[in-house]
C-alpha positions as a LaTeX table, in Angstrom:
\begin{tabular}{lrrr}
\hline
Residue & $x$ (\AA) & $y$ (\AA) & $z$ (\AA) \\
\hline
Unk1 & 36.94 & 115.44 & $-20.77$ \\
Unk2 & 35.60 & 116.10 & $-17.42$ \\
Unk3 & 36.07 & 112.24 & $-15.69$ \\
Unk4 & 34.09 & 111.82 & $-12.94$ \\
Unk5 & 35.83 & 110.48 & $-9.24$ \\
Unk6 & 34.00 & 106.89 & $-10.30$ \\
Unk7 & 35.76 & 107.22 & $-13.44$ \\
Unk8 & 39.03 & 107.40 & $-12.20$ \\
Unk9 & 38.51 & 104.81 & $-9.39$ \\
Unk10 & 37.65 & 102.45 & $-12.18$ \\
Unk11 & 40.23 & 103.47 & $-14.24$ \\
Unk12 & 42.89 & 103.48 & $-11.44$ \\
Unk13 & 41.88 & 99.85 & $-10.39$ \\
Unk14 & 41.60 & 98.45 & $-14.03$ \\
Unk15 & 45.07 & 100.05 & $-14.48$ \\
Unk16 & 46.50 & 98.33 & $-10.99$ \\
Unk17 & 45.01 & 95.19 & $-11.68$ \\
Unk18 & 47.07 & 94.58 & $-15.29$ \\
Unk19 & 49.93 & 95.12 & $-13.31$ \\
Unk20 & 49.06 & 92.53 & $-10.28$ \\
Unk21 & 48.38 & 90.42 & $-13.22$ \\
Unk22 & 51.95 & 90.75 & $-15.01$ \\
Unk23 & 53.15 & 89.91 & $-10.96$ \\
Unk24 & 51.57 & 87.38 & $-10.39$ \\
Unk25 & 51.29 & 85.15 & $-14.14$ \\
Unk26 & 54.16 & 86.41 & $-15.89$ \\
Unk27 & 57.32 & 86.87 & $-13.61$ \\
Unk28 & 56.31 & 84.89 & $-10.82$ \\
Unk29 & 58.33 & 82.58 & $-12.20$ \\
Unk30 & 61.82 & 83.69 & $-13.92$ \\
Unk31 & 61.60 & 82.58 & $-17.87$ \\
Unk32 & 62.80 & 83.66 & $-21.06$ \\
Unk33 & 59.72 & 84.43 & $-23.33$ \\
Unk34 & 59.41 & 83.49 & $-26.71$ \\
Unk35 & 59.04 & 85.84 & $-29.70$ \\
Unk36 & 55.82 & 84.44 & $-30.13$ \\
Unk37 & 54.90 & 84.91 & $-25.84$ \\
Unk38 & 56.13 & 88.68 & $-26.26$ \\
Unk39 & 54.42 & 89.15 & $-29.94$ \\
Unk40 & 51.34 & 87.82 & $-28.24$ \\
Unk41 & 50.71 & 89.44 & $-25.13$ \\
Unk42 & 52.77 & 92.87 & $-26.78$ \\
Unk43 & 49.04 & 92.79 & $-29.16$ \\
Unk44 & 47.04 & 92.48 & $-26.24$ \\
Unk45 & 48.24 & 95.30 & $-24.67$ \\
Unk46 & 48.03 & 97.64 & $-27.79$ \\
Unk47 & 44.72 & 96.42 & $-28.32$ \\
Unk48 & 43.78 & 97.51 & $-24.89$ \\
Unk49 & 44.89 & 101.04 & $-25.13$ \\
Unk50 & 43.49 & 101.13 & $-28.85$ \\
Unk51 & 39.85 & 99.87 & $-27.59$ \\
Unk52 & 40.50 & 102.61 & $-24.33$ \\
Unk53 & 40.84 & 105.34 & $-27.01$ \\
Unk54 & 38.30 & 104.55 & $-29.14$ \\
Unk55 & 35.87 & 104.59 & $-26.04$ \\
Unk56 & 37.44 & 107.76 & $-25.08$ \\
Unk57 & 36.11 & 109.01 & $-28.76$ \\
Unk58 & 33.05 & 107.81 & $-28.19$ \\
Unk59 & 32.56 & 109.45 & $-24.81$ \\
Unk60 & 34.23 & 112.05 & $-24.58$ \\
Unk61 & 34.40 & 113.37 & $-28.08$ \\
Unk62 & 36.63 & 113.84 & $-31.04$ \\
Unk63 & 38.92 & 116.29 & $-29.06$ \\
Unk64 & 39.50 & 114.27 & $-26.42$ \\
Unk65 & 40.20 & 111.02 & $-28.57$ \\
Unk66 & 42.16 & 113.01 & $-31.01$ \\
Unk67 & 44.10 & 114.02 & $-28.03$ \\
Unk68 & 44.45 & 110.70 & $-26.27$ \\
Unk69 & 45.77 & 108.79 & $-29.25$ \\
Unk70 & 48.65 & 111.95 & $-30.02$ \\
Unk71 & 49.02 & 111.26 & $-26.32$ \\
Unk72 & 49.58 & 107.72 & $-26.52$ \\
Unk73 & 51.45 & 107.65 & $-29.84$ \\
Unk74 & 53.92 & 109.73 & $-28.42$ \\
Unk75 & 54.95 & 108.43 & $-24.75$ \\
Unk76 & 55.08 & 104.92 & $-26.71$ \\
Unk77 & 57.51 & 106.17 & $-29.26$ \\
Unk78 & 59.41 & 107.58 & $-26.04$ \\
Unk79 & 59.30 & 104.43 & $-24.30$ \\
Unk80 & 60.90 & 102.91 & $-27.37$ \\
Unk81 & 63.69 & 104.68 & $-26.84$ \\
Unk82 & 63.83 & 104.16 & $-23.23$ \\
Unk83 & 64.45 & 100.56 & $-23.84$ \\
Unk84 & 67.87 & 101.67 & $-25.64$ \\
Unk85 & 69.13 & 102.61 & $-22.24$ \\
Unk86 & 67.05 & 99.68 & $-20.25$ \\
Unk87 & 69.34 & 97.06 & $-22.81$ \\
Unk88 & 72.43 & 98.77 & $-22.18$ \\
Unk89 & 71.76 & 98.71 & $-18.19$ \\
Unk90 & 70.84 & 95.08 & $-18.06$ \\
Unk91 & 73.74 & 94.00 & $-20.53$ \\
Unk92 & 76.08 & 96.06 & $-17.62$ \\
Unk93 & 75.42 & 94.27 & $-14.93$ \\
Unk94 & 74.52 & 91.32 & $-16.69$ \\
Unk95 & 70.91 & 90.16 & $-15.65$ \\
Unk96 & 70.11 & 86.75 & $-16.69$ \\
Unk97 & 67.65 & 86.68 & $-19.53$ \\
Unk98 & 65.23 & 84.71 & $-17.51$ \\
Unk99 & 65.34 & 87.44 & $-15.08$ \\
Unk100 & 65.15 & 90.58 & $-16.92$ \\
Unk101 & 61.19 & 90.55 & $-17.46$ \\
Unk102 & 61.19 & 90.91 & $-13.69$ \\
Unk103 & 64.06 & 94.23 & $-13.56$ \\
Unk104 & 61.36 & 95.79 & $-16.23$ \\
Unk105 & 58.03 & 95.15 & $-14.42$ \\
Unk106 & 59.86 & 96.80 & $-11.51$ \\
Unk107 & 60.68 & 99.87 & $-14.11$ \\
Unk108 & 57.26 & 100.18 & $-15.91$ \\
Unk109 & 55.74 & 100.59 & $-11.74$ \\
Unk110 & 57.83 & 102.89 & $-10.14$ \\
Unk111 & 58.11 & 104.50 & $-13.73$ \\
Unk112 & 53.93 & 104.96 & $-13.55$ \\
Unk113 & 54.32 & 105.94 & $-9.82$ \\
Unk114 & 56.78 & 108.61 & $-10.84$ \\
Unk115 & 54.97 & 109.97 & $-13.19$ \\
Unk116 & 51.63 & 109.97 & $-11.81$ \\
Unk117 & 53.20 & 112.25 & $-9.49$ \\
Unk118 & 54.70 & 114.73 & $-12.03$ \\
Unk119 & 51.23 & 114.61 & $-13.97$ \\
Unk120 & 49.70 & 115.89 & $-10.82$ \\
Unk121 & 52.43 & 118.44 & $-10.15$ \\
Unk122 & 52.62 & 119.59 & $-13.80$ \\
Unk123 & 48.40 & 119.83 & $-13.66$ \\
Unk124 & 48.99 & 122.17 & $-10.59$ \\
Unk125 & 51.62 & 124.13 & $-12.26$ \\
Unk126 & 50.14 & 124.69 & $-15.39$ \\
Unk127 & 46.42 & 125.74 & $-13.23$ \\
Unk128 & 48.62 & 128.30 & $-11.33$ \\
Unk129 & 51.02 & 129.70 & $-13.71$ \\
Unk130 & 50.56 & 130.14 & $-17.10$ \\
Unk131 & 54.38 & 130.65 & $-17.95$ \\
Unk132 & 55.00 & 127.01 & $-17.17$ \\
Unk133 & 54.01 & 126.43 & $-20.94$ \\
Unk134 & 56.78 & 128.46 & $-21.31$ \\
Unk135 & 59.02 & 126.36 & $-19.43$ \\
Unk136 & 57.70 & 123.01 & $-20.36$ \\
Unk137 & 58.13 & 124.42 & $-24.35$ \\
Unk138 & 62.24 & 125.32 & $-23.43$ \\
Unk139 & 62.40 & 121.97 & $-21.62$ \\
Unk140 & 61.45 & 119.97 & $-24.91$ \\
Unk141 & 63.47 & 121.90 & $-27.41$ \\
Unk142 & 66.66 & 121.54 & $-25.16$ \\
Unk143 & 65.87 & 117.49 & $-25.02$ \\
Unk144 & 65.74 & 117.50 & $-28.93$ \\
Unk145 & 69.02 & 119.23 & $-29.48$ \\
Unk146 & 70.20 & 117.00 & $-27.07$ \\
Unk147 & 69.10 & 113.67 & $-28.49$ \\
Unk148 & 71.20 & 114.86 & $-32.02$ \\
Unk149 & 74.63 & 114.61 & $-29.63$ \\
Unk150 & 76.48 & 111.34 & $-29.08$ \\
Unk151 & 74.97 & 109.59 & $-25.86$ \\
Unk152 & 77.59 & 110.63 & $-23.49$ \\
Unk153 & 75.35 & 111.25 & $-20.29$ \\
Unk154 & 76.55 & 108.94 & $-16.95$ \\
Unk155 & 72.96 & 108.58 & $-15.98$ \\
Unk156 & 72.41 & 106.82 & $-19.31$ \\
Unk157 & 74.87 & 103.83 & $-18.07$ \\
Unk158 & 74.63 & 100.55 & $-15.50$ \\
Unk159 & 77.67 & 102.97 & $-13.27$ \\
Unk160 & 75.34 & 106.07 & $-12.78$ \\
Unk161 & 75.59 & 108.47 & $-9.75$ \\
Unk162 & 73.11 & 106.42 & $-7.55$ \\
Unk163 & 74.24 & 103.03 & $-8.01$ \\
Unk164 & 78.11 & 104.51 & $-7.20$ \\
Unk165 & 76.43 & 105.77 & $-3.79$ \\
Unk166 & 74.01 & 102.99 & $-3.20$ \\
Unk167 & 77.56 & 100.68 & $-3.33$ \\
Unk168 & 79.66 & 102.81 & $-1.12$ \\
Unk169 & 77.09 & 103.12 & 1.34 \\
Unk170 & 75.54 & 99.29 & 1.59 \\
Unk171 & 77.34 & 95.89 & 1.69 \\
Unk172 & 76.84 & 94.82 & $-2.11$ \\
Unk173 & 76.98 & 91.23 & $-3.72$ \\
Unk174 & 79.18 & 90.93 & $-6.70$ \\
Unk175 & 77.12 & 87.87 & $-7.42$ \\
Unk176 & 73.34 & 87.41 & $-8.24$ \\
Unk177 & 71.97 & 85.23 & $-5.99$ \\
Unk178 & 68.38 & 84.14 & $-8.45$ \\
Unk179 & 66.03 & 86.73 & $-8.23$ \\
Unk180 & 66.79 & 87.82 & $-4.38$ \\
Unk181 & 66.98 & 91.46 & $-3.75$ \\
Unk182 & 69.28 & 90.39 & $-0.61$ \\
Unk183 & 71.35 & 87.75 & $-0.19$ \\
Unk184 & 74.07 & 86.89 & 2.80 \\
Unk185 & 77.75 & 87.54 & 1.48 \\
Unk186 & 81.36 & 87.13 & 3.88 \\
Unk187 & 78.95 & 86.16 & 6.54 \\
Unk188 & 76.66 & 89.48 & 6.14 \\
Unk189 & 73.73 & 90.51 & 4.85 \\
Unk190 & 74.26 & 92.12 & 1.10 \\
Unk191 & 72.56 & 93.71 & $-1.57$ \\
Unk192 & 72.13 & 91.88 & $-4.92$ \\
Unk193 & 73.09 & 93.09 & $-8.63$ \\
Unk194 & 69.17 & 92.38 & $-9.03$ \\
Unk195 & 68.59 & 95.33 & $-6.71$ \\
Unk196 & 70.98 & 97.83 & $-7.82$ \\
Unk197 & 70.00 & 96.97 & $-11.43$ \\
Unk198 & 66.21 & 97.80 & $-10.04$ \\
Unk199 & 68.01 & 101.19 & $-8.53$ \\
Unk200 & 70.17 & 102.15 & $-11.80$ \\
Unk201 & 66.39 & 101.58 & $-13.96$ \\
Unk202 & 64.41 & 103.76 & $-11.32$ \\
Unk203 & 66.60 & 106.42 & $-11.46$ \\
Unk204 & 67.53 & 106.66 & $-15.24$ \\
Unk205 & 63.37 & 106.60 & $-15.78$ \\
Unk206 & 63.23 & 109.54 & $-13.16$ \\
Unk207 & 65.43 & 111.57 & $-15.53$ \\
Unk208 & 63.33 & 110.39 & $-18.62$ \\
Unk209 & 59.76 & 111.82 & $-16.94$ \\
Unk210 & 61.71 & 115.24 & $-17.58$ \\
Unk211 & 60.77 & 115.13 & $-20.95$ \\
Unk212 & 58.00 & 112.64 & $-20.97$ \\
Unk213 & 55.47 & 114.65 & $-19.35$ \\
Unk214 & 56.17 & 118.33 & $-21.06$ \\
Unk215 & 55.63 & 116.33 & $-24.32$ \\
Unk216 & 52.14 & 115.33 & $-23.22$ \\
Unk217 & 51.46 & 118.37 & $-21.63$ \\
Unk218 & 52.02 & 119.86 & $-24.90$ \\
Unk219 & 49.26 & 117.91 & $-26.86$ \\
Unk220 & 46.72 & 118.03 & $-24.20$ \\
Unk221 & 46.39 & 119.69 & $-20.60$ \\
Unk222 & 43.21 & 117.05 & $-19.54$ \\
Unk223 & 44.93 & 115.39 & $-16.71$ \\
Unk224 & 42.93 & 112.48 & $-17.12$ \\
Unk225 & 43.65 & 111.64 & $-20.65$ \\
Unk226 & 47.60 & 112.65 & $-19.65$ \\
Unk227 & 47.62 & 109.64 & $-16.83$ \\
Unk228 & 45.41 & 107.17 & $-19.02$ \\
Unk229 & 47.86 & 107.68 & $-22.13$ \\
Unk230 & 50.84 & 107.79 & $-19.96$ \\
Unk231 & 49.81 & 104.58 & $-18.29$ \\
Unk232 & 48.68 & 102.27 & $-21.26$ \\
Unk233 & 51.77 & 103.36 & $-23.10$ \\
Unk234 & 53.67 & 102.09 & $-20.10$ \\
Unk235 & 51.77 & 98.90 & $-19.61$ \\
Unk236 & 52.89 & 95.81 & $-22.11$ \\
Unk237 & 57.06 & 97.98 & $-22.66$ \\
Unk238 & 57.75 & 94.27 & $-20.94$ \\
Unk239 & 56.73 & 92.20 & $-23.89$ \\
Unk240 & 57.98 & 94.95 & $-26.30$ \\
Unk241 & 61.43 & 94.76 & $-25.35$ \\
Unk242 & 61.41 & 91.15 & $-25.81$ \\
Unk243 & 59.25 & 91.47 & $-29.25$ \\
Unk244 & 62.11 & 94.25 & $-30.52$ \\
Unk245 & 65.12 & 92.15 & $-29.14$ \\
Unk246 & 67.17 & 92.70 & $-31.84$ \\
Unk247 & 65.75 & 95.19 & $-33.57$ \\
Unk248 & 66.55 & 98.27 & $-31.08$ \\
Unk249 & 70.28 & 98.74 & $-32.83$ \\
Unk250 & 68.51 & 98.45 & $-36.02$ \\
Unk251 & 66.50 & 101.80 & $-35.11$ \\
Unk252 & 69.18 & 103.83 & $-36.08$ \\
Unk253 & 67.38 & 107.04 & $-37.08$ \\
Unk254 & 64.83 & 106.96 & $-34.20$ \\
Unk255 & 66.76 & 109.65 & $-32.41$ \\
Unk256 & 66.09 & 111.97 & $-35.08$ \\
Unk257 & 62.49 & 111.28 & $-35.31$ \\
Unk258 & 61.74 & 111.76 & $-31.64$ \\
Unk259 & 63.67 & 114.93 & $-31.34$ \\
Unk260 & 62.00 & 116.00 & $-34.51$ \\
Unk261 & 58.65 & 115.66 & $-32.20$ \\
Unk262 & 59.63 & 117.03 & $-29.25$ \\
Unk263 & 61.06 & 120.03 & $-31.40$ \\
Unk264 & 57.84 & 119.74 & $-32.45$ \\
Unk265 & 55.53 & 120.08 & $-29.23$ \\
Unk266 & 58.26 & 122.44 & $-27.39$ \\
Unk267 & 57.13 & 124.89 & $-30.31$ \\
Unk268 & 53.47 & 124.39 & $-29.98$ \\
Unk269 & 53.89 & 125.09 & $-26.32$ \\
Unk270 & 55.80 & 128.19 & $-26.57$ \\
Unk271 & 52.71 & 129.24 & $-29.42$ \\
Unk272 & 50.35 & 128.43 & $-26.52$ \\
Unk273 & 52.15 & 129.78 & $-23.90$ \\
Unk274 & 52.15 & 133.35 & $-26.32$ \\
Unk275 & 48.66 & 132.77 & $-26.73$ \\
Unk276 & 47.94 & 132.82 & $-23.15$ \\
Unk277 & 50.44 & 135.36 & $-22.17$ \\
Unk278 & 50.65 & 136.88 & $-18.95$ \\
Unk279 & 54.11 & 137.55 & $-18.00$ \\
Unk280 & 54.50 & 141.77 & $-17.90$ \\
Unk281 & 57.72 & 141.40 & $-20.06$ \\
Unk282 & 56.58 & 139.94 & $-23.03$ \\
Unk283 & 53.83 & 142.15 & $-24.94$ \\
Unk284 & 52.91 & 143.96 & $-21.82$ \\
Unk285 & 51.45 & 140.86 & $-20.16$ \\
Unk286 & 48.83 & 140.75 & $-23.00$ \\
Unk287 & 48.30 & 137.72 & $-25.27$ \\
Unk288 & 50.40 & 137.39 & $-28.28$ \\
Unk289 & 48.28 & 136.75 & $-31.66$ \\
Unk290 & 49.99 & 133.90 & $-32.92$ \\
Unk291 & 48.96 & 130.68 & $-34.72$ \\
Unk292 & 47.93 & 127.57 & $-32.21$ \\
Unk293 & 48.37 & 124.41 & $-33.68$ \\
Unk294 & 45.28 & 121.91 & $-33.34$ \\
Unk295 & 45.37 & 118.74 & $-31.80$ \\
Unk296 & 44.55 & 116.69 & $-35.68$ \\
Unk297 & 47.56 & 118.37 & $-36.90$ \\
Unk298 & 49.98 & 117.24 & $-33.73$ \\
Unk299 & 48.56 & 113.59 & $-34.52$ \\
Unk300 & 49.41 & 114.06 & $-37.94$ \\
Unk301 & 53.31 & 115.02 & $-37.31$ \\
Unk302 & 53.76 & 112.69 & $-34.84$ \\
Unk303 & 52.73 & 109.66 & $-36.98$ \\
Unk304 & 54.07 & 110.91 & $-40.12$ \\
Unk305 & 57.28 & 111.29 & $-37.94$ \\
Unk306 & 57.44 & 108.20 & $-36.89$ \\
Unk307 & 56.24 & 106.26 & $-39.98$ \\
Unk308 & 59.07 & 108.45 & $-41.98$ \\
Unk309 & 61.73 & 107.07 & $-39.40$ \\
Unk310 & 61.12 & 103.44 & $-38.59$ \\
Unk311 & 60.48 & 103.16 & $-42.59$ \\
Unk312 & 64.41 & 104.89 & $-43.21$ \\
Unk313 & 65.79 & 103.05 & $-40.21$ \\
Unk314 & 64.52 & 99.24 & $-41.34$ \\
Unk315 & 65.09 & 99.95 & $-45.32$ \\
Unk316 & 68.47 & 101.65 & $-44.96$ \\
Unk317 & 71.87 & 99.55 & $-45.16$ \\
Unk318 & 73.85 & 101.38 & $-42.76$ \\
Unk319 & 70.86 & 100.08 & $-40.40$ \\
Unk320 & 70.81 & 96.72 & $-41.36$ \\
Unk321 & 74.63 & 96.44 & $-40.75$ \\
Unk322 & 74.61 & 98.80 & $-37.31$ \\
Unk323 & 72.25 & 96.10 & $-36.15$ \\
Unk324 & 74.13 & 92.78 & $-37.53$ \\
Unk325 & 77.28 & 94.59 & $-35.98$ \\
Unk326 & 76.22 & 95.33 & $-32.50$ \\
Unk327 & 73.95 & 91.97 & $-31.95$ \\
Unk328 & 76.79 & 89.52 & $-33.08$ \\
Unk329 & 78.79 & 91.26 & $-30.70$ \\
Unk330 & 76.14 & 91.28 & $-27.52$ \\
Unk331 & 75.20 & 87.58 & $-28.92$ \\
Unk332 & 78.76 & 86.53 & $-28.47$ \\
Unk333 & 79.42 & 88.07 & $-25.51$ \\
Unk334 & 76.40 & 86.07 & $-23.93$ \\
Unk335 & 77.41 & 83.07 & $-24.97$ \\
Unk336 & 81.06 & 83.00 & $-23.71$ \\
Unk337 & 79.41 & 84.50 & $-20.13$ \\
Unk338 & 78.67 & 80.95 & $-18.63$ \\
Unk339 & 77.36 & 82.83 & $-15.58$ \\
Unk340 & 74.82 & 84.94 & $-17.78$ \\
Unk341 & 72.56 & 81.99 & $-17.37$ \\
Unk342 & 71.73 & 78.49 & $-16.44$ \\
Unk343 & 68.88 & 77.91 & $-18.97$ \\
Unk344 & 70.93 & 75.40 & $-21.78$ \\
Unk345 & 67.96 & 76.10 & $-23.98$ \\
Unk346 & 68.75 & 79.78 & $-23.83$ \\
Unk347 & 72.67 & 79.09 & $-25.09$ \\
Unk348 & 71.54 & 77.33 & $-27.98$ \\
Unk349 & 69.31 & 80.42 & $-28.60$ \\
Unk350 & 71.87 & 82.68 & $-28.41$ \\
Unk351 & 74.34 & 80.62 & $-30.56$ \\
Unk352 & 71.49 & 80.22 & $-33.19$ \\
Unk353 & 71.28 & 84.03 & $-33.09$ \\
Unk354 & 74.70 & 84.80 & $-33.05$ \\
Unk355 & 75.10 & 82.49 & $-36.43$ \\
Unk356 & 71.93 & 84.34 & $-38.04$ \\
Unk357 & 73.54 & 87.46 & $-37.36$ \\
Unk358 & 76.87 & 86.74 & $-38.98$ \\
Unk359 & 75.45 & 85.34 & $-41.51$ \\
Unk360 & 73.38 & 88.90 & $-42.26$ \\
Unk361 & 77.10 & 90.21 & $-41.95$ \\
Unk362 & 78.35 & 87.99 & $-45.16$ \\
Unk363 & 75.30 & 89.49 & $-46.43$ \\
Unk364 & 76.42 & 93.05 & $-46.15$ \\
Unk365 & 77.87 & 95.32 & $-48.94$ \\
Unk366 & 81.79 & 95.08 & $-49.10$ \\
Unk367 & 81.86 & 98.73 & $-47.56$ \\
Unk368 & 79.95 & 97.12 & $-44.33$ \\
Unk369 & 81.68 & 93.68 & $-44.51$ \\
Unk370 & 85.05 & 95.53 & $-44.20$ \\
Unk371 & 83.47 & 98.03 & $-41.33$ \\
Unk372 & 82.86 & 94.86 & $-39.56$ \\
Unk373 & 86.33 & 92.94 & $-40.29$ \\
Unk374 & 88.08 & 96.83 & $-38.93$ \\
Unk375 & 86.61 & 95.60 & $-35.46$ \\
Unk376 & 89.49 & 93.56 & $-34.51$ \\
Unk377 & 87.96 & 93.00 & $-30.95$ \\
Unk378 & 84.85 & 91.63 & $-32.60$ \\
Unk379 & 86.49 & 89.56 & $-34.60$ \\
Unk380 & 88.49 & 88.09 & $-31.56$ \\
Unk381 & 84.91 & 87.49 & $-29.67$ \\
Unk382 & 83.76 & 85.62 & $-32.12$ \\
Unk383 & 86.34 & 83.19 & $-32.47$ \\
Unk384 & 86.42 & 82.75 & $-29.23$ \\
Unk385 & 82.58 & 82.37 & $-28.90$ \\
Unk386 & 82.99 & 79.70 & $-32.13$ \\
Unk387 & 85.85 & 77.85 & $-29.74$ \\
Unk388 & 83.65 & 77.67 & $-26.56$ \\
Unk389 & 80.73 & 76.08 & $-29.35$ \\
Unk390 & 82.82 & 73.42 & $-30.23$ \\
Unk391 & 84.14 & 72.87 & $-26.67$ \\
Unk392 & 80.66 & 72.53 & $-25.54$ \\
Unk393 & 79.52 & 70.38 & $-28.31$ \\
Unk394 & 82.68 & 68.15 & $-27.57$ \\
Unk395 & 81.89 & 67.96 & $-23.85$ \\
Unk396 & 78.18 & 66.92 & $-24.82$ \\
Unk397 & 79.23 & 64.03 & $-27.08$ \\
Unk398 & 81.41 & 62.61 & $-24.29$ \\
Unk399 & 78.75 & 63.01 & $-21.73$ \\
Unk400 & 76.26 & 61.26 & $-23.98$ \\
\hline
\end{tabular}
């Protein structure tokens, strides 16, 4: 799809002005949303990129469309996962709810900065050396095998490499002081949690962009319909987040699914990069005759993929009680951290949750129910988040 320099100024300022919009109507002002906010506006966006694509079919062609939506299907399903690592950063250095849309507005920019950038470097690359498919194909099947191992990786947590050296460097806060990226601390100026929260997102997403891109690259090499289905896949992870609170732990087999894709694409790279051959090592720098896979088949194993997970993760028990288990416990721990927020309405949300999800506990086979009662440190936190309830109720009663 050959877009012409009007075509991506429009596109570019359409792009930049959802953005300003997010700025200026949504975080301006630090809030919680509601499930119904983040269900709302989470449609919007989707609809957006759905009514971009279909245009792009119209326009451009089936190819193009075909290629845009595998495009699109994809980096969302990555972003998805993303927000696994975006939850366990915020819970680390424990960003008050009303806060956090503002920490991921930050991360969905400098993450479509970033990767503008690579999509340009990547275009160049590919152009000039054809062996880059090679290279993009290796990158994708070592990411795949990777996402099978227990999450071990020090960039994945709130402590990573550039936060240790941002600290030891600057004056640092221990303290949140609102939203401030700077605040004034034993008489000097300071950096905030907010900040280094803002650091520990920017440079986690960096690492992601490794195997973001090569997975695009992989279903189509059109820069434009890269950057567009990068960028509207990006746009609205704010109101996700918020619409999947909850539901992330539940996901259980989503690391299996998006390694079985990027297995996937690193093979139909490597078939591509055989096709177009030109290294003097391999077949005598002649192309390989080998099958290439078509961009309706790609969209067909990346949906089927993903259809086949979610489905397994949300029907299966061990699910169902990974995600009771791990959101009584982050519930609970919210609720006894007084500092986690001043919003009273938000602690009665969190101790309604925190009920609901012990109740789904009860709930649970007597294989899961025991799993959960083996936790003797969860068991502790909730008792204790049950005795700061009836503390606060108390204190209420006598106030009133």
């Amino acid at each position: 799809m050959d877009a012409s320099p009007l075509v991506w100024t429009l596109t570019v300022v359409g792009i930049v002005a959802l953005l300003a919009f997010d700025y200026l109507f949504h975080v301006r002002k630090a809030h919680a949303p509601t499930l119904k906010e983040a269900a709302i506006w989470s449609s919007i966006y989707v609809g957006i990129a759905i009514l971009f694509g279909l245009g792009v079919l119209v326009i451009g062609g089936s190819t193009p469309g075909s290629e845009y939506f595998a495009g699109y299907i994809t980096e969302k399903a990555l972003s998805v996962d993303n927000l696994f690592v975006f939850l366990i950063i915020m819970t680390s250095f424990r960003v008050p709810r009303e806060d956090q849309q503002k920490v991921l507005l930050f991360g969905i920019t400098f993450s479509l900065i970033a990767r503008t950038g690579f999509i340009f470097l990547g275009a160049a690359l590919i152009n000039t050396f054809a062996w880059v498919f090679y290279f993009f194909g290796l990158i994708l099947l070592i990411t795949a095998g990777n996402m099978l191992k227990p999450e071990s990786s020090e960039s994945k947590s709130a402590d990573n490499f550039i936060v240790r050296v941002a600290r030891k460097v600057f004056h640092t806060s221990p303290e949140y002081d609102g939203d401030k990226l700077f605040t004034i601390h034993d008489g000097r100026r300071a950096l905030t949690p907010m900040l280094l929260v803002m650091v520990a997102i920017g440079g986690t997403d960096l690492l992601f962009a490794l195997d973001s891109i090569p997975a695009i690259f992989g279903l189509t090499q059109d820069v434009y319909i890269v950057f567009t289905a990068t960028a509207f896949s990006l746009l609205g992870l704010r109101q996700l987040y918020f619409l999947l609170d909850g539901l992330l732990d539940r996901l259980i087999y989503l690391s299996f699914g998006l390694a079985a894709i990027l297995a996937f694409i690193g093979v139909k790279l490597i078939l591509h990069a055989l096709h177009e051959n030109n290294l003097p090592f391999v077949n005598g720098g002649e192309p390989v005759p080998v099958i290439e896979i078509s961009t309706g088949v790609s969209l067909t194993v990346i949906i089927g993929v993903l259809v086949v997970t979610v489905l397994a993760s949300l029907f299966s028990p061990a699910g169902r009680a990974q995600a009771a288990i791990a959101n009584a416990r982050r519930y609970a721990t919210d609720y006894l951290d007084l500092g986690y927020t001043e919003d009273h309405t938000e602690r009665i949300r969190v101790y309604t949750a925190l009920r609901e999800e012990e109740e789904s506990i009860h709930k649970l086979g007597p294989k899961y129910r025991q799993a959960a009662r083996d936790e003797a440190d969860l068991t502790d936190l909730l008792h204790r988040a049950h005795v700061e309830h009836d503390k606060s109720v108390q204190r209420a009663a006598r106030e009133g």
